[in-house]
Amino acid sequence: ALLAGFTRGLRARSRVLYEGVVGAGAMLAAGLALSVAAALVWIIVVLARGSLPSGFGLRDAAAALLYLLAFAPNVAVSLLALSLGAPVEVGGRVTVGGRDFGGLLEYSLVEWAGGAPPWYLFGLLSIPLVACAGAGLLAYRNARDPDAVLEVIGVGALVFAAAVLVLASVGDARLGAGLLGGRGVARAAPDAVTAAILACGWGAALGFAGWKAGQFLDRKSRP
């Protein structure tokens, strides 16, 4: 109700601001949804490969499901930041007994814990590609002024970056061992500032491209 009231008030004050905020919301919602889908694909692959520890039973599966649901927002934010190109810091790995066996490592699409990232991780780039371009196309379809691309997409990119900054700042996950084995991760935190800067760039460039694609499709459909 509060969100609906805010959007109605914003729409009454400024149509451009309203359309930009709605576009940013579409970018964020699509990005997080696709990140959750990517996490589920990863889990399915792990299960299909039979990478579970010996003795993994029904109770372990139920606990893993609850554990995953509890940290789903954190995982989605980390994957979204990773897909934007921002690094995610992982460190303080511990066993179930509490023994520390590792330091801080940084994972990104440029460097994966000191080495080259696996090739299939570049598929994560499709998350901001689809989310931002799709939001740009949606913004064009809902725009009152089809020529206000710079204003609407500019606002959308800035609001999207601000949302990513806030979520990445508070979304670091402190995980324990036992989800899919005897070793866990004590902390996984995306670089919030880098993620926000990249989100602004992705949102501006691909939102603009999606808007222009909408204009092109409209012109092509006219007799």
Coordinates of C-alpha atoms in Angstrom, one line a residue:
A1 CA 0.0 0.0 0.0
L2 CA 2.8 2.4 0.8
L3 CA 4.6 1.6 -2.4
A4 CA 1.4 2.1 -4.4
G5 CA 0.8 5.4 -2.7
F6 CA 4.4 6.5 -3.4
T7 CA 4.1 5.6 -7.1
R8 CA 0.8 7.4 -7.5
G9 CA 2.2 10.6 -5.9
L10 CA 5.3 10.4 -8.0
R11 CA 3.3 9.9 -11.1
A12 CA 1.2 13.0 -10.3
R13 CA 4.4 15.1 -9.7
S14 CA 6.6 14.0 -12.6
R15 CA 5.8 11.5 -15.3
V16 CA 9.5 11.2 -16.2
L17 CA 10.5 10.4 -12.7
Y18 CA 7.7 7.9 -12.4
E19 CA 8.6 6.1 -15.6
G20 CA 12.3 6.1 -14.6
V21 CA 11.5 4.5 -11.2
V22 CA 9.2 1.9 -12.7
G23 CA 12.0 1.1 -15.3
A24 CA 14.5 0.7 -12.4
G25 CA 12.1 -1.5 -10.6
A26 CA 11.8 -3.7 -13.7
M27 CA 15.6 -3.9 -14.0
L28 CA 16.0 -4.9 -10.3
A29 CA 13.1 -7.4 -10.3
A30 CA 14.2 -9.1 -13.5
G31 CA 17.8 -9.2 -12.4
L32 CA 17.0 -10.8 -9.0
A33 CA 14.6 -13.3 -10.5
L34 CA 17.2 -14.4 -13.1
S35 CA 19.8 -14.6 -10.4
V36 CA 17.6 -16.9 -8.4
A37 CA 17.0 -19.0 -11.5
A38 CA 20.8 -19.2 -12.0
A39 CA 21.3 -20.4 -8.4
L40 CA 18.6 -23.1 -8.9
V41 CA 20.3 -24.2 -12.1
W42 CA 23.6 -24.5 -10.2
I43 CA 21.9 -26.6 -7.5
I44 CA 20.3 -28.9 -10.1
V45 CA 23.7 -29.4 -11.7
V46 CA 25.3 -30.2 -8.4
L47 CA 22.6 -32.7 -7.6
A48 CA 22.7 -34.3 -11.1
R49 CA 26.5 -34.8 -10.8
G50 CA 26.0 -36.6 -7.5
S51 CA 28.3 -34.3 -5.6
L52 CA 26.5 -34.9 -2.3
P53 CA 28.4 -36.2 0.7
S54 CA 27.8 -39.8 1.7
G55 CA 24.9 -40.3 4.1
F56 CA 23.0 -37.3 2.7
G57 CA 19.4 -38.2 3.6
L58 CA 15.9 -36.7 3.8
R59 CA 16.6 -34.7 6.9
D60 CA 19.7 -33.2 5.3
A61 CA 17.7 -32.3 2.2
A62 CA 15.0 -30.6 4.3
A63 CA 17.6 -28.7 6.3
A64 CA 19.4 -27.7 3.0
L65 CA 16.1 -26.4 1.6
L66 CA 15.3 -24.3 4.7
Y67 CA 18.9 -23.0 4.6
L68 CA 18.6 -22.1 1.0
L69 CA 15.3 -20.3 1.5
A70 CA 16.8 -18.3 4.4
F71 CA 19.7 -17.1 2.3
A72 CA 18.0 -16.8 -1.1
P73 CA 18.0 -13.0 -1.0
N74 CA 21.7 -12.9 -0.2
V75 CA 22.6 -15.4 -2.8
A76 CA 20.5 -13.5 -5.4
V77 CA 22.2 -10.2 -4.6
S78 CA 25.6 -11.7 -4.8
L79 CA 24.9 -13.4 -8.1
L80 CA 23.4 -10.2 -9.5
A81 CA 26.6 -8.3 -8.5
L82 CA 28.7 -11.0 -10.0
S83 CA 26.7 -10.9 -13.3
L84 CA 27.2 -7.1 -13.4
G85 CA 31.0 -7.7 -13.3
A86 CA 31.6 -6.8 -9.6
P87 CA 33.8 -8.9 -7.4
V88 CA 32.4 -11.0 -4.5
E89 CA 34.7 -11.5 -1.6
V90 CA 34.5 -14.9 0.1
G91 CA 36.4 -15.7 3.2
G92 CA 36.7 -17.3 6.6
R93 CA 35.8 -20.8 5.4
V94 CA 35.2 -23.1 8.3
T95 CA 34.4 -26.8 8.9
V96 CA 31.4 -28.0 10.9
G97 CA 33.7 -28.2 13.9
G98 CA 34.7 -24.6 13.5
R99 CA 38.2 -25.1 12.2
D100 CA 39.3 -22.3 9.9
F101 CA 41.1 -23.5 6.8
G102 CA 41.1 -20.6 4.4
G103 CA 41.5 -16.8 4.0
L104 CA 39.8 -14.2 1.9
L105 CA 39.3 -14.9 -1.8
E106 CA 37.9 -12.7 -4.5
Y107 CA 35.7 -14.0 -7.3
S108 CA 34.6 -12.1 -10.4
L109 CA 34.3 -12.6 -14.1
V110 CA 37.8 -11.1 -14.5
E111 CA 39.6 -13.2 -11.8
W112 CA 38.4 -16.3 -10.1
A113 CA 40.2 -16.8 -6.8
G114 CA 43.6 -15.9 -8.4
G115 CA 42.9 -17.8 -11.6
A116 CA 40.8 -17.5 -14.8
P117 CA 37.0 -17.8 -14.3
P118 CA 35.3 -20.9 -15.7
W119 CA 34.0 -20.3 -19.2
Y120 CA 30.4 -21.0 -18.3
L121 CA 30.2 -18.2 -15.8
F122 CA 30.1 -15.7 -18.6
G123 CA 26.6 -16.9 -19.1
L124 CA 25.8 -14.7 -16.1
L125 CA 26.2 -11.7 -18.3
S126 CA 22.8 -12.6 -19.8
I127 CA 21.2 -11.5 -16.5
P128 CA 21.9 -7.7 -16.8
L129 CA 21.6 -8.0 -20.6
V130 CA 18.0 -9.3 -20.4
A131 CA 17.0 -7.3 -17.4
C132 CA 18.2 -3.9 -18.5
A133 CA 17.3 -4.2 -22.2
G134 CA 13.9 -5.6 -21.3
A135 CA 13.3 -2.8 -18.8
G136 CA 14.2 -0.3 -21.5
L137 CA 11.8 -1.8 -23.9
L138 CA 9.1 -1.8 -21.3
A139 CA 9.8 1.8 -20.4
Y140 CA 9.4 2.8 -24.1
R141 CA 6.0 0.9 -24.3
N142 CA 4.7 2.8 -21.2
A143 CA 6.2 6.2 -22.0
R144 CA 4.0 9.2 -22.5
D145 CA 6.7 10.9 -24.5
P146 CA 8.5 8.4 -26.9
D147 CA 11.4 10.9 -27.3
A148 CA 12.2 11.3 -23.6
V149 CA 14.7 8.4 -23.7
L150 CA 17.6 10.2 -22.0
E151 CA 15.5 11.5 -19.1
V152 CA 13.6 8.2 -18.4
I153 CA 16.5 5.9 -18.9
G154 CA 18.9 8.2 -17.0
V155 CA 16.6 8.2 -14.0
G156 CA 16.1 4.5 -14.2
A157 CA 19.8 3.8 -14.4
L158 CA 20.5 6.0 -11.3
V159 CA 17.7 4.5 -9.3
F160 CA 18.8 1.0 -10.3
A161 CA 22.4 1.7 -9.2
A162 CA 21.2 3.1 -5.9
A163 CA 19.1 0.0 -5.2
V164 CA 22.0 -2.3 -6.0
L165 CA 24.2 -0.2 -3.7
V166 CA 21.8 -0.6 -0.8
L167 CA 21.1 -4.3 -1.4
A168 CA 24.8 -5.2 -1.9
S169 CA 25.8 -3.2 1.2
V170 CA 23.3 -5.1 3.5
G171 CA 23.3 -8.4 1.5
D172 CA 26.5 -10.0 2.6
A173 CA 25.8 -13.6 3.7
R174 CA 27.2 -15.3 6.7
L175 CA 26.8 -18.9 6.0
G176 CA 27.7 -22.1 8.0
A177 CA 28.8 -25.5 6.9
G178 CA 26.4 -28.4 6.2
L179 CA 24.4 -27.2 3.1
L180 CA 26.0 -29.5 0.6
G181 CA 28.9 -30.8 2.6
G182 CA 31.1 -30.5 5.7
R183 CA 32.6 -27.2 4.6
G184 CA 30.9 -23.9 4.6
V185 CA 31.5 -20.2 3.9
A186 CA 31.5 -17.8 6.8
R187 CA 31.1 -14.7 4.7
A188 CA 30.3 -13.8 1.1
A189 CA 30.1 -10.1 0.4
P190 CA 29.8 -8.3 -3.0
D191 CA 31.7 -5.1 -3.6
A192 CA 28.7 -2.7 -3.3
V193 CA 30.3 0.4 -4.8
T194 CA 31.6 -1.4 -7.9
A195 CA 28.3 -3.2 -8.3
A196 CA 26.4 0.1 -8.2
I197 CA 28.7 1.8 -10.7
L198 CA 28.5 -1.1 -13.1
A199 CA 24.7 -1.3 -12.6
C200 CA 24.4 2.4 -13.6
G201 CA 26.4 1.7 -16.8
W202 CA 24.5 -1.5 -17.7
G203 CA 21.2 0.2 -17.0
A204 CA 22.0 3.3 -19.0
A205 CA 23.5 1.5 -22.0
L206 CA 21.2 -1.4 -22.3
G207 CA 18.1 0.5 -21.2
F208 CA 18.8 2.9 -24.0
A209 CA 19.3 0.0 -26.4
G210 CA 16.0 -1.5 -25.3
W211 CA 14.2 1.8 -25.8
K212 CA 15.6 2.2 -29.3
A213 CA 14.7 -1.4 -30.1
G214 CA 11.1 -0.6 -29.2
Q215 CA 11.1 2.4 -31.5
F216 CA 12.6 0.4 -34.3
L217 CA 10.0 -2.3 -33.9
D218 CA 7.2 0.3 -33.9
R219 CA 8.4 1.9 -37.1
K220 CA 8.8 -1.5 -38.7
S221 CA 5.3 -2.6 -37.8
R222 CA 3.7 0.6 -39.4
P223 CA 2.6 0.3 -43.0

